[in-house]
mmCIF file of C-alpha atoms in Angstrom:
data_model
loop_
_atom_site.group_PDB
_atom_site.id
_atom_site.type_symbol
_atom_site.label_atom_id
_atom_site.label_comp_id
_atom_site.label_asym_id
_atom_site.label_seq_id
_atom_site.Cartn_x
_atom_site.Cartn_y
_atom_site.Cartn_z
ATOM 1 C CA UNK A 1 -0.038 -0.015 0.063
ATOM 2 C CA UNK A 2 1.517 3.367 -1.021
ATOM 3 C CA UNK A 3 2.732 5.844 1.691
ATOM 4 C CA UNK A 4 0.779 9.178 2.150
ATOM 5 C CA UNK A 5 -2.486 7.432 2.267
ATOM 6 C CA UNK A 6 -4.815 7.702 5.608
ATOM 7 C CA UNK A 7 -5.469 4.637 7.566
ATOM 8 C CA UNK A 8 -9.103 4.299 6.318
ATOM 9 C CA UNK A 9 -7.938 4.227 2.743
ATOM 10 C CA UNK A 10 -5.104 1.765 3.660
ATOM 11 C CA UNK A 11 -7.633 -0.517 5.265
ATOM 12 C CA UNK A 12 -9.926 -0.439 2.198
ATOM 13 C CA UNK A 13 -7.160 -1.205 -0.269
ATOM 14 C CA UNK A 14 -5.648 -4.080 1.984
ATOM 15 C CA UNK A 15 -9.250 -5.404 2.295
ATOM 16 C CA UNK A 16 -9.788 -5.330 -1.542
ATOM 17 C CA UNK A 17 -6.378 -6.967 -2.189
ATOM 18 C CA UNK A 18 -7.238 -9.693 0.352
ATOM 19 C CA UNK A 19 -10.650 -10.610 -0.870
ATOM 20 C CA UNK A 20 -9.312 -10.456 -4.448
ATOM 21 C CA UNK A 21 -6.767 -12.934 -3.626
ATOM 22 C CA UNK A 22 -9.391 -15.294 -1.948
ATOM 23 C CA UNK A 23 -11.413 -15.020 -5.132
ATOM 24 C CA UNK A 24 -8.511 -15.938 -7.348
ATOM 25 C CA UNK A 25 -7.593 -18.836 -5.043
ATOM 26 C CA UNK A 26 -11.163 -19.977 -5.018
ATOM 27 C CA UNK A 27 -11.401 -19.700 -8.893
ATOM 28 C CA UNK A 28 -8.217 -21.813 -8.979
ATOM 29 C CA UNK A 29 -9.456 -24.398 -6.757
ATOM 30 C CA UNK A 30 -12.515 -24.677 -8.756
ATOM 31 C CA UNK A 31 -10.708 -25.106 -11.968
ATOM 32 C CA UNK A 32 -8.498 -27.903 -10.312
ATOM 33 C CA UNK A 33 -11.499 -29.784 -8.947
ATOM 34 C CA UNK A 34 -13.463 -29.509 -12.225
ATOM 35 C CA UNK A 35 -11.149 -31.727 -14.333
ATOM 36 C CA UNK A 36 -11.628 -35.002 -12.596
ATOM 37 C CA UNK A 37 -13.228 -36.646 -15.614
ATOM 38 C CA UNK A 38 -10.435 -35.813 -17.782
ATOM 39 C CA UNK A 39 -8.048 -36.918 -14.963
ATOM 40 C CA UNK A 40 -9.514 -40.339 -14.568
ATOM 41 C CA UNK A 41 -9.417 -40.933 -18.438
ATOM 42 C CA UNK A 42 -5.934 -39.878 -18.589
ATOM 43 C CA UNK A 43 -4.872 -41.876 -15.484
ATOM 44 C CA UNK A 44 -6.868 -45.018 -16.881
ATOM 45 C CA UNK A 45 -7.882 -45.755 -13.368
ATOM 46 C CA UNK A 46 -10.640 -44.701 -11.072
ATOM 47 C CA UNK A 47 -9.718 -43.973 -7.234
ATOM 48 C CA UNK A 48 -12.718 -44.942 -5.244
ATOM 49 C CA UNK A 49 -12.979 -44.542 -1.524
ATOM 50 C CA UNK A 50 -14.664 -47.212 0.421
ATOM 51 C CA UNK A 51 -15.008 -48.341 4.002
ATOM 52 C CA UNK A 52 -12.268 -50.339 5.797
ATOM 53 C CA UNK A 53 -14.420 -53.468 5.303
ATOM 54 C CA UNK A 54 -18.228 -54.053 5.859
ATOM 55 C CA UNK A 55 -19.435 -57.462 4.838
ATOM 56 C CA UNK A 56 -21.686 -57.459 1.836
ATOM 57 C CA UNK A 57 -21.020 -53.756 1.143
ATOM 58 C CA UNK A 58 -17.314 -53.473 0.758
ATOM 59 C CA UNK A 59 -14.661 -56.186 1.689
ATOM 60 C CA UNK A 60 -11.752 -57.980 0.037
ATOM 61 C CA UNK A 61 -12.494 -61.751 -0.528
ATOM 62 C CA UNK A 62 -9.925 -64.360 0.171
ATOM 63 C CA UNK A 63 -7.932 -63.507 -2.918
ATOM 64 C CA UNK A 64 -7.841 -59.740 -2.063
ATOM 65 C CA UNK A 65 -10.435 -58.908 -4.595
ATOM 66 C CA UNK A 66 -12.851 -56.091 -3.333
ATOM 67 C CA UNK A 67 -16.472 -57.324 -3.505
ATOM 68 C CA UNK A 68 -19.832 -55.867 -2.315
ATOM 69 C CA UNK A 69 -22.780 -53.586 -2.955
ATOM 70 C CA UNK A 70 -20.830 -50.374 -2.780
ATOM 71 C CA UNK A 71 -18.008 -51.894 -4.654
ATOM 72 C CA UNK A 72 -20.298 -52.649 -7.569
ATOM 73 C CA UNK A 73 -21.055 -48.799 -7.845
ATOM 74 C CA UNK A 74 -17.359 -48.090 -8.207
ATOM 75 C CA UNK A 75 -16.847 -50.750 -10.694
ATOM 76 C CA UNK A 76 -20.029 -49.508 -12.686
ATOM 77 C CA UNK A 77 -18.646 -46.067 -12.918
ATOM 78 C CA UNK A 78 -15.185 -47.298 -14.063
ATOM 79 C CA UNK A 79 -16.782 -49.291 -16.641
ATOM 80 C CA UNK A 80 -18.852 -46.276 -17.934
ATOM 81 C CA UNK A 81 -15.735 -44.160 -18.154
ATOM 82 C CA UNK A 82 -12.869 -46.386 -18.810
ATOM 83 C CA UNK A 83 -14.618 -49.461 -20.357
ATOM 84 C CA UNK A 84 -13.020 -51.644 -17.739
ATOM 85 C CA UNK A 85 -14.698 -52.621 -14.548
ATOM 86 C CA UNK A 86 -11.415 -53.569 -13.052
ATOM 87 C CA UNK A 87 -9.726 -50.213 -13.656
ATOM 88 C CA UNK A 88 -10.488 -49.272 -9.927
ATOM 89 C CA UNK A 89 -7.940 -48.513 -6.998
ATOM 90 C CA UNK A 90 -10.004 -49.204 -3.903
ATOM 91 C CA UNK A 91 -8.838 -46.833 -1.111
ATOM 92 C CA UNK A 92 -9.991 -47.835 2.424
ATOM 93 C CA UNK A 93 -11.142 -44.903 4.488
ATOM 94 C CA UNK A 94 -12.306 -44.494 8.103
ATOM 95 C CA UNK A 95 -14.838 -42.054 9.360
ATOM 96 C CA UNK A 96 -11.952 -39.639 9.990
ATOM 97 C CA UNK A 97 -10.030 -39.969 6.955
ATOM 98 C CA UNK A 98 -12.832 -40.228 4.216
ATOM 99 C CA UNK A 99 -13.580 -36.591 3.778
ATOM 100 C CA UNK A 100 -9.801 -35.635 3.716
ATOM 101 C CA UNK A 101 -9.215 -38.150 1.050
ATOM 102 C CA UNK A 102 -11.833 -36.810 -1.058
ATOM 103 C CA UNK A 103 -11.198 -33.108 -0.592
ATOM 104 C CA UNK A 104 -7.499 -33.696 -1.094
ATOM 105 C CA UNK A 105 -8.030 -35.411 -4.543
ATOM 106 C CA UNK A 106 -6.506 -38.724 -3.121
ATOM 107 C CA UNK A 107 -9.872 -40.333 -4.360
ATOM 108 C CA UNK A 108 -12.285 -39.253 -7.282
ATOM 109 C CA UNK A 109 -15.270 -40.383 -5.372
ATOM 110 C CA UNK A 110 -16.590 -41.968 -2.116
ATOM 111 C CA UNK A 111 -18.803 -44.895 -2.185
ATOM 112 C CA UNK A 112 -21.400 -45.219 0.448
ATOM 113 C CA UNK A 113 -20.626 -45.426 4.078
ATOM 114 C CA UNK A 114 -21.445 -41.797 4.307
ATOM 115 C CA UNK A 115 -24.760 -40.047 5.240
ATOM 116 C CA UNK A 116 -26.077 -37.268 3.129
ATOM 117 C CA UNK A 117 -26.447 -34.227 5.559
ATOM 118 C CA UNK A 118 -26.948 -30.595 5.192
ATOM 119 C CA UNK A 119 -23.536 -29.758 6.697
ATOM 120 C CA UNK A 120 -21.667 -32.247 4.700
ATOM 121 C CA UNK A 121 -23.310 -31.113 1.482
ATOM 122 C CA UNK A 122 -22.823 -27.365 2.250
ATOM 123 C CA UNK A 123 -20.096 -26.535 4.684
ATOM 124 C CA UNK A 124 -17.754 -29.356 3.790
ATOM 125 C CA UNK A 125 -18.331 -28.632 0.111
ATOM 126 C CA UNK A 126 -19.279 -32.167 -1.076
ATOM 127 C CA UNK A 127 -21.780 -33.040 -3.753
ATOM 128 C CA UNK A 128 -24.024 -36.175 -2.857
ATOM 129 C CA UNK A 129 -24.993 -37.595 -6.193
ATOM 130 C CA UNK A 130 -27.877 -39.739 -4.993
ATOM 131 C CA UNK A 131 -28.895 -42.436 -2.516
ATOM 132 C CA UNK A 132 -28.241 -46.015 -3.058
ATOM 133 C CA UNK A 133 -29.304 -47.218 0.411
ATOM 134 C CA UNK A 134 -31.731 -45.844 2.951
ATOM 135 C CA UNK A 135 -30.616 -46.725 6.340
ATOM 136 C CA UNK A 136 -31.142 -45.806 9.860
ATOM 137 C CA UNK A 137 -29.011 -46.067 13.101
ATOM 138 C CA UNK A 138 -29.611 -48.823 15.528
ATOM 139 C CA UNK A 139 -28.150 -50.869 18.347
ATOM 140 C CA UNK A 140 -26.457 -54.414 18.744
ATOM 141 C CA UNK A 141 -26.407 -56.076 22.121
ATOM 142 C CA UNK A 142 -25.666 -59.601 23.459
ATOM 143 C CA UNK A 143 -28.734 -61.629 23.868
ATOM 144 C CA UNK A 144 -27.475 -62.486 27.347
ATOM 145 C CA UNK A 145 -27.897 -59.037 28.413
ATOM 146 C CA UNK A 146 -31.762 -59.408 28.387
ATOM 147 C CA UNK A 147 -32.094 -55.908 26.793
ATOM 148 C CA UNK A 148 -34.823 -55.860 24.369
ATOM 149 C CA UNK A 149 -35.120 -51.905 23.678
ATOM 150 C CA UNK A 150 -32.955 -48.964 23.029
ATOM 151 C CA UNK A 151 -35.394 -47.124 25.437
ATOM 152 C CA UNK A 152 -35.322 -49.592 28.363
ATOM 153 C CA UNK A 153 -34.160 -48.599 31.791
ATOM 154 C CA UNK A 154 -31.644 -51.255 31.738
ATOM 155 C CA UNK A 155 -29.544 -49.236 29.143
ATOM 156 C CA UNK A 156 -28.947 -46.314 31.676
ATOM 157 C CA UNK A 157 -25.193 -45.960 32.104
ATOM 158 C CA UNK A 158 -24.192 -48.446 29.343
ATOM 159 C CA UNK A 159 -20.750 -48.306 27.526
ATOM 160 C CA UNK A 160 -21.390 -47.865 23.756
ATOM 161 C CA UNK A 161 -18.842 -48.607 21.120
ATOM 162 C CA UNK A 162 -19.050 -45.823 18.424
ATOM 163 C CA UNK A 163 -17.005 -44.967 15.413
ATOM 164 C CA UNK A 164 -15.485 -41.473 15.576
ATOM 165 C CA UNK A 165 -16.159 -38.920 12.793
ATOM 166 C CA UNK A 166 -19.531 -40.102 12.070
ATOM 167 C CA UNK A 167 -23.088 -38.891 12.347
ATOM 168 C CA UNK A 168 -23.629 -41.830 14.815
ATOM 169 C CA UNK A 169 -21.830 -39.835 17.600
ATOM 170 C CA UNK A 170 -24.283 -36.970 17.303
ATOM 171 C CA UNK A 171 -27.331 -39.248 16.968
ATOM 172 C CA UNK A 172 -26.166 -41.288 20.069
ATOM 173 C CA UNK A 173 -25.852 -38.176 22.250
ATOM 174 C CA UNK A 174 -29.351 -37.036 20.882
ATOM 175 C CA UNK A 175 -30.988 -40.399 21.666
ATOM 176 C CA UNK A 176 -29.691 -40.695 25.262
ATOM 177 C CA UNK A 177 -30.700 -37.153 25.912
ATOM 178 C CA UNK A 178 -34.038 -37.473 24.551
ATOM 179 C CA UNK A 179 -34.854 -40.616 26.782
ATOM 180 C CA UNK A 180 -33.097 -39.016 29.948
ATOM 181 C CA UNK A 181 -30.422 -41.507 30.400
ATOM 182 C CA UNK A 182 -26.548 -41.510 30.487
ATOM 183 C CA UNK A 183 -24.048 -43.559 28.681
ATOM 184 C CA UNK A 184 -20.155 -43.926 28.322
ATOM 185 C CA UNK A 185 -18.869 -43.744 24.772
ATOM 186 C CA UNK A 186 -16.045 -45.975 23.718
ATOM 187 C CA UNK A 187 -14.665 -44.352 20.534
ATOM 188 C CA UNK A 188 -13.074 -46.643 18.066
ATOM 189 C CA UNK A 189 -11.562 -45.818 14.457
ATOM 190 C CA UNK A 190 -13.479 -48.454 12.431
ATOM 191 C CA UNK A 191 -16.349 -50.884 12.401
ATOM 192 C CA UNK A 192 -14.034 -53.900 12.791
ATOM 193 C CA UNK A 193 -12.427 -52.204 15.860
ATOM 194 C CA UNK A 194 -15.909 -51.765 17.432
ATOM 195 C CA UNK A 195 -16.766 -55.486 16.760
ATOM 196 C CA UNK A 196 -13.472 -56.437 18.425
ATOM 197 C CA UNK A 197 -14.098 -54.342 21.636
ATOM 198 C CA UNK A 198 -17.782 -55.507 21.736
ATOM 199 C CA UNK A 199 -16.943 -59.128 21.512
ATOM 200 C CA UNK A 200 -14.137 -58.598 24.219
ATOM 201 C CA UNK A 201 -16.745 -56.990 26.465
ATOM 202 C CA UNK A 202 -15.397 -53.620 26.571
ATOM 203 C CA UNK A 203 -18.782 -52.084 25.675
ATOM 204 C CA UNK A 204 -22.208 -53.166 26.362
ATOM 205 C CA UNK A 205 -23.643 -52.066 23.069
ATOM 206 C CA UNK A 206 -22.517 -51.373 19.482
ATOM 207 C CA UNK A 207 -24.158 -48.674 17.391
ATOM 208 C CA UNK A 208 -23.945 -47.772 13.710
ATOM 209 C CA UNK A 209 -26.198 -48.052 10.723
ATOM 210 C CA UNK A 210 -28.672 -51.065 11.042
ATOM 211 C CA UNK A 211 -27.394 -52.468 7.540
ATOM 212 C CA UNK A 212 -23.851 -52.625 8.972
ATOM 213 C CA UNK A 213 -25.025 -54.185 12.248
ATOM 214 C CA UNK A 214 -26.803 -56.881 10.405
ATOM 215 C CA UNK A 215 -23.725 -57.440 8.337
ATOM 216 C CA UNK A 216 -21.336 -57.689 11.236
ATOM 217 C CA UNK A 217 -23.994 -59.951 13.202
ATOM 218 C CA UNK A 218 -24.285 -62.246 10.343
ATOM 219 C CA UNK A 219 -20.493 -62.856 10.330
ATOM 220 C CA UNK A 220 -20.272 -63.659 14.003
ATOM 221 C CA UNK A 221 -19.524 -67.136 15.080
ATOM 222 C CA UNK A 222 -23.012 -67.458 16.638
ATOM 223 C CA UNK A 223 -25.151 -64.801 15.360
ATOM 224 C CA UNK A 224 -28.116 -65.895 17.429
ATOM 225 C CA UNK A 225 -26.137 -64.735 20.573
ATOM 226 C CA UNK A 226 -26.497 -61.260 19.389
ATOM 227 C CA UNK A 227 -29.759 -58.892 18.899
ATOM 228 C CA UNK A 228 -30.314 -55.848 16.687
ATOM 229 C CA UNK A 229 -32.688 -53.870 18.776
ATOM 230 C CA UNK A 230 -35.843 -52.665 17.101
ATOM 231 C CA UNK A 231 -35.530 -48.945 17.516
ATOM 232 C CA UNK A 232 -34.201 -46.794 14.531
ATOM 233 C CA UNK A 233 -33.012 -43.383 15.901
ATOM 234 C CA UNK A 234 -32.082 -41.622 12.711
ATOM 235 C CA UNK A 235 -32.382 -41.125 9.037
ATOM 236 C CA UNK A 236 -29.236 -42.217 7.190
ATOM 237 C CA UNK A 237 -29.591 -41.873 3.356
ATOM 238 C CA UNK A 238 -26.324 -43.359 2.125
ATOM 239 C CA UNK A 239 -24.700 -42.833 -1.369
ATOM 240 C CA UNK A 240 -21.783 -41.802 -3.401
ATOM 241 C CA UNK A 241 -20.265 -38.195 -3.292
ATOM 242 C CA UNK A 242 -17.840 -36.107 -5.087
ATOM 243 C CA UNK A 243 -16.386 -32.667 -4.755
ATOM 244 C CA UNK A 244 -18.265 -29.467 -5.126
ATOM 245 C CA UNK A 245 -17.485 -27.524 -8.366
ATOM 246 C CA UNK A 246 -16.764 -30.788 -10.196
ATOM 247 C CA UNK A 247 -20.149 -30.706 -12.048
ATOM 248 C CA UNK A 248 -19.124 -32.899 -14.983
ATOM 249 C CA UNK A 249 -17.777 -35.585 -12.969
ATOM 250 C CA UNK A 250 -20.816 -35.380 -10.621
ATOM 251 C CA UNK A 251 -22.829 -35.777 -13.403
ATOM 252 C CA UNK A 252 -21.314 -39.031 -14.565
ATOM 253 C CA UNK A 253 -21.392 -40.581 -11.317
ATOM 254 C CA UNK A 254 -25.002 -39.494 -10.685
ATOM 255 C CA UNK A 255 -26.077 -40.928 -14.029
ATOM 256 C CA UNK A 256 -24.197 -44.201 -13.498
ATOM 257 C CA UNK A 257 -26.077 -44.682 -10.319
ATOM 258 C CA UNK A 258 -29.468 -43.612 -12.002
ATOM 259 C CA UNK A 259 -28.643 -46.073 -15.040
ATOM 260 C CA UNK A 260 -28.456 -49.080 -12.525
ATOM 261 C CA UNK A 261 -31.713 -47.976 -10.900
ATOM 262 C CA UNK A 262 -33.522 -47.245 -14.122
ATOM 263 C CA UNK A 263 -32.240 -50.548 -15.497
ATOM 264 C CA UNK A 264 -34.383 -52.389 -12.759
ATOM 265 C CA UNK A 265 -37.305 -50.234 -13.389
ATOM 266 C CA UNK A 266 -37.300 -51.048 -17.093
ATOM 267 C CA UNK A 267 -36.528 -54.860 -16.726
ATOM 268 C CA UNK A 268 -33.108 -54.756 -18.104
ATOM 269 C CA UNK A 269 -30.920 -57.313 -16.519
ATOM 270 C CA UNK A 270 -27.496 -58.865 -16.859
ATOM 271 C CA UNK A 271 -28.994 -61.795 -18.657
ATOM 272 C CA UNK A 272 -30.966 -59.722 -21.350
ATOM 273 C CA UNK A 273 -29.082 -56.638 -21.696
ATOM 274 C CA UNK A 274 -27.400 -57.608 -25.023
ATOM 275 C CA UNK A 275 -30.767 -58.341 -26.542
ATOM 276 C CA UNK A 276 -32.197 -55.019 -25.252
ATOM 277 C CA UNK A 277 -29.257 -52.939 -26.432
ATOM 278 C CA UNK A 278 -30.119 -53.992 -29.969
ATOM 279 C CA UNK A 279 -33.259 -51.744 -29.782
ATOM 280 C CA UNK A 280 -36.792 -52.020 -28.517
ATOM 281 C CA UNK A 281 -40.022 -50.471 -28.605
ATOM 282 C CA UNK A 282 -39.402 -48.702 -25.308
ATOM 283 C CA UNK A 283 -37.889 -45.335 -26.109
ATOM 284 C CA UNK A 284 -36.351 -44.674 -22.591
ATOM 285 C CA UNK A 285 -34.689 -48.140 -22.705
ATOM 286 C CA UNK A 286 -33.331 -47.211 -26.075
ATOM 287 C CA UNK A 287 -31.958 -43.936 -24.801
ATOM 288 C CA UNK A 288 -30.452 -45.646 -21.706
ATOM 289 C CA UNK A 289 -28.666 -48.300 -23.629
ATOM 290 C CA UNK A 290 -27.559 -46.167 -26.413
ATOM 291 C CA UNK A 291 -29.459 -47.384 -29.427
ATOM 292 C CA UNK A 292 -30.883 -43.953 -29.936
ATOM 293 C CA UNK A 293 -30.351 -40.406 -28.665
ATOM 294 C CA UNK A 294 -27.100 -38.770 -27.535
ATOM 295 C CA UNK A 295 -27.143 -39.008 -23.718
ATOM 296 C CA UNK A 296 -23.571 -40.491 -23.579
ATOM 297 C CA UNK A 297 -22.363 -37.491 -25.595
ATOM 298 C CA UNK A 298 -23.927 -35.153 -23.112
ATOM 299 C CA UNK A 299 -21.626 -36.715 -20.291
ATOM 300 C CA UNK A 300 -18.566 -36.633 -22.528
ATOM 301 C CA UNK A 301 -18.822 -40.422 -22.877
ATOM 302 C CA UNK A 302 -19.699 -42.726 -25.802
ATOM 303 C CA UNK A 303 -23.208 -44.258 -26.518
ATOM 304 C CA UNK A 304 -22.395 -47.441 -24.568
ATOM 305 C CA UNK A 305 -21.541 -46.079 -21.276
ATOM 306 C CA UNK A 306 -24.696 -47.218 -19.421
ATOM 307 C CA UNK A 307 -24.777 -50.447 -21.113
ATOM 308 C CA UNK A 308 -21.254 -51.227 -19.818
ATOM 309 C CA UNK A 309 -22.134 -49.923 -16.362
ATOM 310 C CA UNK A 310 -25.219 -52.208 -16.091
ATOM 311 C CA UNK A 311 -23.164 -55.166 -17.552
ATOM 312 C CA UNK A 312 -20.732 -55.338 -14.741
ATOM 313 C CA UNK A 313 -23.032 -56.707 -12.042
ATOM 314 C CA UNK A 314 -26.506 -56.143 -13.336
ATOM 315 C CA UNK A 315 -29.235 -53.570 -12.440
ATOM 316 C CA UNK A 316 -29.712 -51.963 -8.900
ATOM 317 C CA UNK A 317 -32.016 -55.012 -7.820
ATOM 318 C CA UNK A 318 -29.426 -57.744 -8.850
ATOM 319 C CA UNK A 319 -26.619 -55.914 -7.220
ATOM 320 C CA UNK A 320 -28.675 -55.710 -4.026
ATOM 321 C CA UNK A 321 -29.769 -59.283 -3.954
ATOM 322 C CA UNK A 322 -26.427 -60.691 -4.966
ATOM 323 C CA UNK A 323 -24.543 -58.837 -2.072
ATOM 324 C CA UNK A 324 -26.997 -58.127 0.787
ATOM 325 C CA UNK A 325 -30.347 -59.487 -0.050
ATOM 326 C CA UNK A 326 -32.527 -62.290 1.418
ATOM 327 C CA UNK A 327 -30.568 -65.128 -0.315
ATOM 328 C CA UNK A 328 -27.129 -63.901 1.193
ATOM 329 C CA UNK A 329 -25.707 -64.468 4.682
ATOM 330 C CA UNK A 330 -26.461 -60.719 5.317
ATOM 331 C CA UNK A 331 -30.112 -61.409 4.541
ATOM 332 C CA UNK A 332 -31.465 -57.825 4.193
ATOM 333 C CA UNK A 333 -35.035 -57.262 2.791
ATOM 334 C CA UNK A 334 -35.613 -54.534 0.404
ATOM 335 C CA UNK A 335 -37.945 -52.540 2.570
ATOM 336 C CA UNK A 336 -37.663 -48.923 1.775
ATOM 337 C CA UNK A 337 -34.902 -49.747 -0.686
ATOM 338 C CA UNK A 338 -37.401 -51.380 -2.986
ATOM 339 C CA UNK A 339 -38.261 -49.664 -6.241
ATOM 340 C CA UNK A 340 -40.743 -46.775 -6.077
ATOM 341 C CA UNK A 341 -43.126 -48.932 -8.256
ATOM 342 C CA UNK A 342 -43.132 -51.420 -5.412
ATOM 343 C CA UNK A 343 -43.587 -49.046 -2.714
ATOM 344 C CA UNK A 344 -40.106 -48.100 -1.959
ATOM 345 C CA UNK A 345 -37.891 -45.101 -2.181
ATOM 346 C CA UNK A 346 -35.528 -46.118 -4.830
ATOM 347 C CA UNK A 347 -36.283 -43.853 -7.844
ATOM 348 C CA UNK A 348 -34.308 -42.217 -10.804
ATOM 349 C CA UNK A 349 -35.169 -39.112 -12.790
ATOM 350 C CA UNK A 350 -36.154 -40.041 -16.405
ATOM 351 C CA UNK A 351 -33.570 -40.774 -19.087
ATOM 352 C CA UNK A 352 -34.586 -38.209 -21.600
#
């Protein structure tokens, strides 16, 4: 700031320079984050953030190959963009590290394991592209405790295992406050550690999303010795997310998820997709599978992008049933995660 200018003018000039610098920095950050689609194509690999391991949702098998409901979404995006469902680097993240990994660019997208909330959407500057599982927080206890309700006087003063950096921490505090009882939290880094502490008797209860509780319980040596309590104490809409300001990339991830959902609605399956892709009398199916229209071009992809995504593991319903459905060890019913046409909440905007 030049000499010979009064203090008020100096302040105004400094303020102008300061906020101008912030604007330039913000613009630069936006330009950096806006190139993820090009970065993924150039790299030839999708970096997908997942949990550290939840049976049925995201977990390496005996050969170290990642499998699960959430993994299928990552692979579908890789197939849509790169033409190869195996062109994915899975990056395990905890409740604490997942947002840093996404914000820093270490990962291109975060698949599930994350609840869509206002503060995460607005304050943390992330873009939730949709919901692929509607969940709610619950509690797991040993049957031997005799506890049958998360509102029972028997739970006053219990120790609760809880993952740090999650919405479950706040929900837990709200719940015990609302029922006028006390509890002692036992913070842990991951769901696996929570199970270890719970099984060792370090805590009386374990709380997280009910889908994860069902998955953990199913994989215990004697599942019948453990009970998921009936209460659901929160809304937990879970789904993939990307960074704010990354609209082109967000569109790709969003519409890949929508393609899986719409495929189920239209009856496109892993068994009939080749036949359906040749053209049908259903215009929306044709637009989805690329036999007419230019929806792929709008995304910066080719006409077969959605066909490739669906071909990886089938439509949304197939992915659900093969990984966590009633025929699996997890044994989850569709419930609110049924298609909207069956009374559920799973719904995609039209492909038009």
